[in-house]
Tab-separated table of C-alpha atoms in Angstrom:
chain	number	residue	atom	x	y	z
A	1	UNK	CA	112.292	105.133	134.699
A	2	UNK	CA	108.256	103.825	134.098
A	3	UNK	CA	106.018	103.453	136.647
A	4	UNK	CA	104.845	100.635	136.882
A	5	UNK	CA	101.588	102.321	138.964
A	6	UNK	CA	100.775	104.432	135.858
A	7	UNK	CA	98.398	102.561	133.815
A	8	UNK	CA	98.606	103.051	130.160
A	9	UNK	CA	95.745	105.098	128.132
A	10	UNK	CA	95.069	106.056	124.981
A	11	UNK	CA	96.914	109.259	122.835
A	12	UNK	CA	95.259	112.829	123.676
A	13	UNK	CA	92.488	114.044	121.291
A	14	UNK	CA	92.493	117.401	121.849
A	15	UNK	CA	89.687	120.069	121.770
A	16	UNK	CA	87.515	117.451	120.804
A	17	UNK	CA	83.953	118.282	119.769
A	18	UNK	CA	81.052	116.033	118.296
A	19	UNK	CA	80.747	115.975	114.231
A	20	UNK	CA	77.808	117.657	112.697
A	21	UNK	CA	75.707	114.804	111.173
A	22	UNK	CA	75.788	114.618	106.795
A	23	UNK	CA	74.290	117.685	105.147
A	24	UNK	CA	71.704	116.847	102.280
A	25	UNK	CA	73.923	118.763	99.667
A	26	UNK	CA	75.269	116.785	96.564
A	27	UNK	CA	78.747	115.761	96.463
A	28	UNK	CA	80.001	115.983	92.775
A	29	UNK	CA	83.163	114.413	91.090
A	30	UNK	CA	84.044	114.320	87.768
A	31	UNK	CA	82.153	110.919	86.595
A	32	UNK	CA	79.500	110.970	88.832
A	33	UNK	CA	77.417	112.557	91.190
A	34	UNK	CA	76.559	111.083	94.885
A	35	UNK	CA	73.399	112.943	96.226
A	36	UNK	CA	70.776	112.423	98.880
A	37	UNK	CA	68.537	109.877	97.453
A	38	UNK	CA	64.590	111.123	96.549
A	39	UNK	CA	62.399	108.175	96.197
A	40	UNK	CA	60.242	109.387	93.850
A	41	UNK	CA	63.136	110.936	91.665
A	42	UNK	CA	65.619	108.285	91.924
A	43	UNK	CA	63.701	104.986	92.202
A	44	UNK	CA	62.394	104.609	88.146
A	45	UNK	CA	66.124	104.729	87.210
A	46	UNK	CA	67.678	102.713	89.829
A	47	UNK	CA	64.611	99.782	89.079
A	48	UNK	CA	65.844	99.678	85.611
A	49	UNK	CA	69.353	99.985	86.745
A	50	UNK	CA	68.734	97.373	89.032
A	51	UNK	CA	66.615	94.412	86.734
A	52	UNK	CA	69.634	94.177	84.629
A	53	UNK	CA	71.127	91.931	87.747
A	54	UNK	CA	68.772	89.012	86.346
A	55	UNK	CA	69.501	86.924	88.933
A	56	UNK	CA	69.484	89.046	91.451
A	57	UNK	CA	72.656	88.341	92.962
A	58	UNK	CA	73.384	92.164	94.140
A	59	UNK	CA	70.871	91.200	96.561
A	60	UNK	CA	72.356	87.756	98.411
A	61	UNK	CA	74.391	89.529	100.983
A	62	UNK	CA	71.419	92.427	101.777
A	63	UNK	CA	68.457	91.728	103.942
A	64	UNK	CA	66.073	92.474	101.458
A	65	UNK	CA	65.019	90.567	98.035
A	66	UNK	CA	65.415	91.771	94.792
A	67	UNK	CA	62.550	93.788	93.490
A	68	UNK	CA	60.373	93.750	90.719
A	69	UNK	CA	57.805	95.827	90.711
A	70	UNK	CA	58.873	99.655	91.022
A	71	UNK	CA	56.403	100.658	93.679
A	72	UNK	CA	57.695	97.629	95.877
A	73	UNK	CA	60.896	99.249	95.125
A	74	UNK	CA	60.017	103.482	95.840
A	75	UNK	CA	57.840	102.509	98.857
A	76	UNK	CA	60.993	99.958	100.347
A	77	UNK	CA	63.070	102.935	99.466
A	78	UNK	CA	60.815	105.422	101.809
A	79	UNK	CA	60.705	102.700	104.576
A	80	UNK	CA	64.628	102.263	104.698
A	81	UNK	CA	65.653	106.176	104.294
A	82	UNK	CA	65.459	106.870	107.483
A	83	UNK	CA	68.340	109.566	107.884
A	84	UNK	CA	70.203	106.544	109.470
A	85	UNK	CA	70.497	105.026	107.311
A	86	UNK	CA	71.088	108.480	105.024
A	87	UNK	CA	70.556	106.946	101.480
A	88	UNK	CA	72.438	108.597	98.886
A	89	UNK	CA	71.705	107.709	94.633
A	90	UNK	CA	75.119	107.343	92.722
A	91	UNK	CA	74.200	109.588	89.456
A	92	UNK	CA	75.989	109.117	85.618
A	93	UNK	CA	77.351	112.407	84.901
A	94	UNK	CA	77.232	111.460	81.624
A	95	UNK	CA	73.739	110.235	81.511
A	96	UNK	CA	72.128	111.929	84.702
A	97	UNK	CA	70.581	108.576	85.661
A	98	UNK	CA	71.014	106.998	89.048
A	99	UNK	CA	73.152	104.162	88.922
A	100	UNK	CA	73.517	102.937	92.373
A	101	UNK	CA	73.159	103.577	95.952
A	102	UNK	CA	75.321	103.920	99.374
A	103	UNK	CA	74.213	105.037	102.578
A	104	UNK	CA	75.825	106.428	105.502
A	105	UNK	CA	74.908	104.857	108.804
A	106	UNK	CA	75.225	103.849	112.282
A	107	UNK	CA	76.494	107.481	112.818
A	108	UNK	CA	78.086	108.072	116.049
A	109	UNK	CA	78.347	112.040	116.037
A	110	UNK	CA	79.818	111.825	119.865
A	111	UNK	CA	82.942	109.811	118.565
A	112	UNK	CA	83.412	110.895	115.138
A	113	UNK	CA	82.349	107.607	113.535
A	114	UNK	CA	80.879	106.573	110.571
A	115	UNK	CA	79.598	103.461	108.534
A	116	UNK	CA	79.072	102.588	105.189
A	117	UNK	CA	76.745	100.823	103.758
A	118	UNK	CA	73.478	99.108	101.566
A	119	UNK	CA	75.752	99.426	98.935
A	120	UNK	CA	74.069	98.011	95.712
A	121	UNK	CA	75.566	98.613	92.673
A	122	UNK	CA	73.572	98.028	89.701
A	123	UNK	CA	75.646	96.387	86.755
A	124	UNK	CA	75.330	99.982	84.874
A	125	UNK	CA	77.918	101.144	87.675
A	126	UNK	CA	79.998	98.364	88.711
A	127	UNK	CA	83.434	97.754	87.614
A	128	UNK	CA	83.449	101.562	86.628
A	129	UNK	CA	85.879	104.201	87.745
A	130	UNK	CA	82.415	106.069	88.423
A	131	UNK	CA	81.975	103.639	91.514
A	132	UNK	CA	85.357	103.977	92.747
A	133	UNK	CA	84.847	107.755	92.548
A	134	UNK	CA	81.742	107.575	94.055
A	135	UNK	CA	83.337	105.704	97.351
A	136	UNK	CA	86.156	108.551	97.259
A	137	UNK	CA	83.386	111.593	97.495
A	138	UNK	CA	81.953	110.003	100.089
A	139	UNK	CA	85.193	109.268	101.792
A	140	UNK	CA	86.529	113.077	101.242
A	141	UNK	CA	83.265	114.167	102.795
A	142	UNK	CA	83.267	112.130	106.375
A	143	UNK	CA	87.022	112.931	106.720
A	144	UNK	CA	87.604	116.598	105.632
A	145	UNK	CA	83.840	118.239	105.496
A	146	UNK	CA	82.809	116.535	108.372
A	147	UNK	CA	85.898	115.528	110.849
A	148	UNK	CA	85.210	112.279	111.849
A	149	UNK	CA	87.767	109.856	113.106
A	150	UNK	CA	87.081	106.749	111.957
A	151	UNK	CA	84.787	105.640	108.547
A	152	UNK	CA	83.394	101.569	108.445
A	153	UNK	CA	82.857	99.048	106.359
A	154	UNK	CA	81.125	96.331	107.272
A	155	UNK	CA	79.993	92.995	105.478
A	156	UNK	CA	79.039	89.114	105.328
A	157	UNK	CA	81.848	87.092	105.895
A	158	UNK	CA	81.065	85.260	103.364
A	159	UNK	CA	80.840	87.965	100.778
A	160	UNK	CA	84.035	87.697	98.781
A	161	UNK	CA	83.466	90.589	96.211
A	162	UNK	CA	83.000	93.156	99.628
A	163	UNK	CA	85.941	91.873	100.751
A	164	UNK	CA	87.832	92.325	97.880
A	165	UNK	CA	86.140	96.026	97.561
A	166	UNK	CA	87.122	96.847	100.858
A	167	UNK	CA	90.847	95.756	100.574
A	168	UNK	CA	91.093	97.935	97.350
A	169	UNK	CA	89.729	100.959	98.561
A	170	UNK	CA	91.990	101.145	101.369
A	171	UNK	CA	90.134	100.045	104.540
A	172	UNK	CA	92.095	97.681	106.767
A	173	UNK	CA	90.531	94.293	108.442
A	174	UNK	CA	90.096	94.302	112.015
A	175	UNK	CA	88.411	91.171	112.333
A	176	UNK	CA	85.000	89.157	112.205
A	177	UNK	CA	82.488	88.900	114.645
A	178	UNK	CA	80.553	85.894	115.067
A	179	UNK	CA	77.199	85.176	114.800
A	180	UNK	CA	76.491	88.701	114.839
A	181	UNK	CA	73.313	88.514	113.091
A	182	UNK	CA	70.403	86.631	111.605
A	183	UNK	CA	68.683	87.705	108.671
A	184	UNK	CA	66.671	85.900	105.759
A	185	UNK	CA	66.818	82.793	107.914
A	186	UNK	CA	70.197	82.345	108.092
A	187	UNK	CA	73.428	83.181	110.166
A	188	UNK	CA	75.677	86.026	109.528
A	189	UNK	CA	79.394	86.529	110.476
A	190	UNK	CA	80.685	90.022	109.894
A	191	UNK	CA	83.431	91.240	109.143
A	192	UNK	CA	84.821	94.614	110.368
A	193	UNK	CA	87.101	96.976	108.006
A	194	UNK	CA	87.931	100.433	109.080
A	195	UNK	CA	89.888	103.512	107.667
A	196	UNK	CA	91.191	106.514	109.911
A	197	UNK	CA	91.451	110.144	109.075
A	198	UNK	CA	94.982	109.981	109.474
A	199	UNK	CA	95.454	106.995	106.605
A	200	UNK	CA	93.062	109.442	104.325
A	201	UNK	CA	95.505	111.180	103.057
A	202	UNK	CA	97.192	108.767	101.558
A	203	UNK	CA	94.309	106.873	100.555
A	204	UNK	CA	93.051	110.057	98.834
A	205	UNK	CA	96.206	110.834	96.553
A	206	UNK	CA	96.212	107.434	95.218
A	207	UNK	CA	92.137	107.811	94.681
A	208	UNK	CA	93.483	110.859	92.749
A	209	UNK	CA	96.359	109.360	91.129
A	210	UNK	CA	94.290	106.538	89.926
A	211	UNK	CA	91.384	108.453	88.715
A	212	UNK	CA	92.865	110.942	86.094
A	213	UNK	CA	92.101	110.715	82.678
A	214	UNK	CA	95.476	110.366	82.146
A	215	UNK	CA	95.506	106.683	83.808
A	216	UNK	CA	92.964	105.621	81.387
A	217	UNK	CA	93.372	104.046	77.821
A	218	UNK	CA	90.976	105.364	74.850
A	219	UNK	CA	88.817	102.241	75.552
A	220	UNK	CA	88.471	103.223	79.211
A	221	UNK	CA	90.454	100.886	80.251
A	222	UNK	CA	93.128	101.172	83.558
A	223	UNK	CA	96.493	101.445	82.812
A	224	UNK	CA	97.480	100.848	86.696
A	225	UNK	CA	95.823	99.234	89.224
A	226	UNK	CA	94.748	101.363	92.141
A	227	UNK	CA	96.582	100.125	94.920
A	228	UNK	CA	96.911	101.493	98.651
A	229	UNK	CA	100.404	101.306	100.226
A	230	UNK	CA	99.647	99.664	104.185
């Protein structure tokens, strides 16, 4: 029979210790490579990458403006890369030219969690199974390098192609909290999406599944959507 004196808590982690923080060592897929991000190094190639997006829309949902002048761009990039945020460039294989950037952030070593985010995607890189495999590295690392629990997304409200991004690589909604920020003047709502290390393997053989070569037409084109069973 329960006791009804015994107050429920939460399952026992076990042996738990707190997760080393992100080393500064590349991670490499097939398509692309994610790797700490060097101002000087990256910043001519992800300027160019970036004034394609003529009007700038990459930049509505981040704090900052679009830049146009490439030392704006290097010295914003110095400012921000603080180690949290830990800035990483999204490189073209093919090409060896940074494409994009993600950053890990808001680490919390003590519980094993992990954000996310400032990811800009420069039109060379979006819609590409590159950027999908990008997300995946960077997934694979937190969860199996590293050991954390729990990986975040996080993202306007408002922002209906991070939403969409979220859903499709797996993460799950838990909500949106209010008025949880000002910035460029205006309000922001976020919303909160989450994945655990016990959903990542799952998540990871359909990353797999979806990005073989094999799943791909000769014009580069999908054959199956990638699609994460809930």
């Amino acid at each position: 029979m329960h006791d009804q004196n015994v107050l429920p808590v939460g399952f026992p982690v076990d042996h738990w210790t707190a997760r080393p923080l992100p080393p500064h060592t590349p991670m490499i897929g097939r398509r692309c490579r994610v790797e700490p991000l060097d101002p000087d190094r990256h910043a001519p190639d992800l300027h160019e990458a970036n004034l394609e997006d003529r009007e700038g829309r990459n930049w509505t949902y981040l704090s900052s403006e679009p830049f146009r002048d490439l030392s704006a761009y290097r010295d914003w990039l110095r400012k921000m890369n603080t180690g949290d945020p830990f800035f990483h460039a999204i490189v073209d294989a093919n090409s060896g030219r940074a494409v994009g950037v993600a950053a890990y952030m808001r680490i919390d070593r003590a519980n094993g969690v992990i954000e996310v985010g400032w990811v800009n995607y420069s039109p060379r890189l979006q819609r590409t199974p590159m950027a999908t495999e990008a997300m995946m590295l960077m997934m694979q690392r937190v969860f199996e390098e590293l050991g954390y629990r729990r990986y975040e997304w996080k993202c306007d409200n408002l922002n209906a192609a991070s939403h969409r991004a979220a859903e499709r690589l797996g993460f799950t909604y838990e909500g949106t909290f209010r008025q949880a920020a000002v910035y460029k003047a205006r309000n922001r709502d976020t919303a909160w999406y989450s994945m655990l290390d016990s959903e990542w393997p799952s998540r990871k053989k359909e990353f797999e599944r979806w990005l073989d070569p094999s799943n791909f037409d000769e014009k580069g084109q999908q054959r199956t959507r990638l699609s994460h069973r809930r």
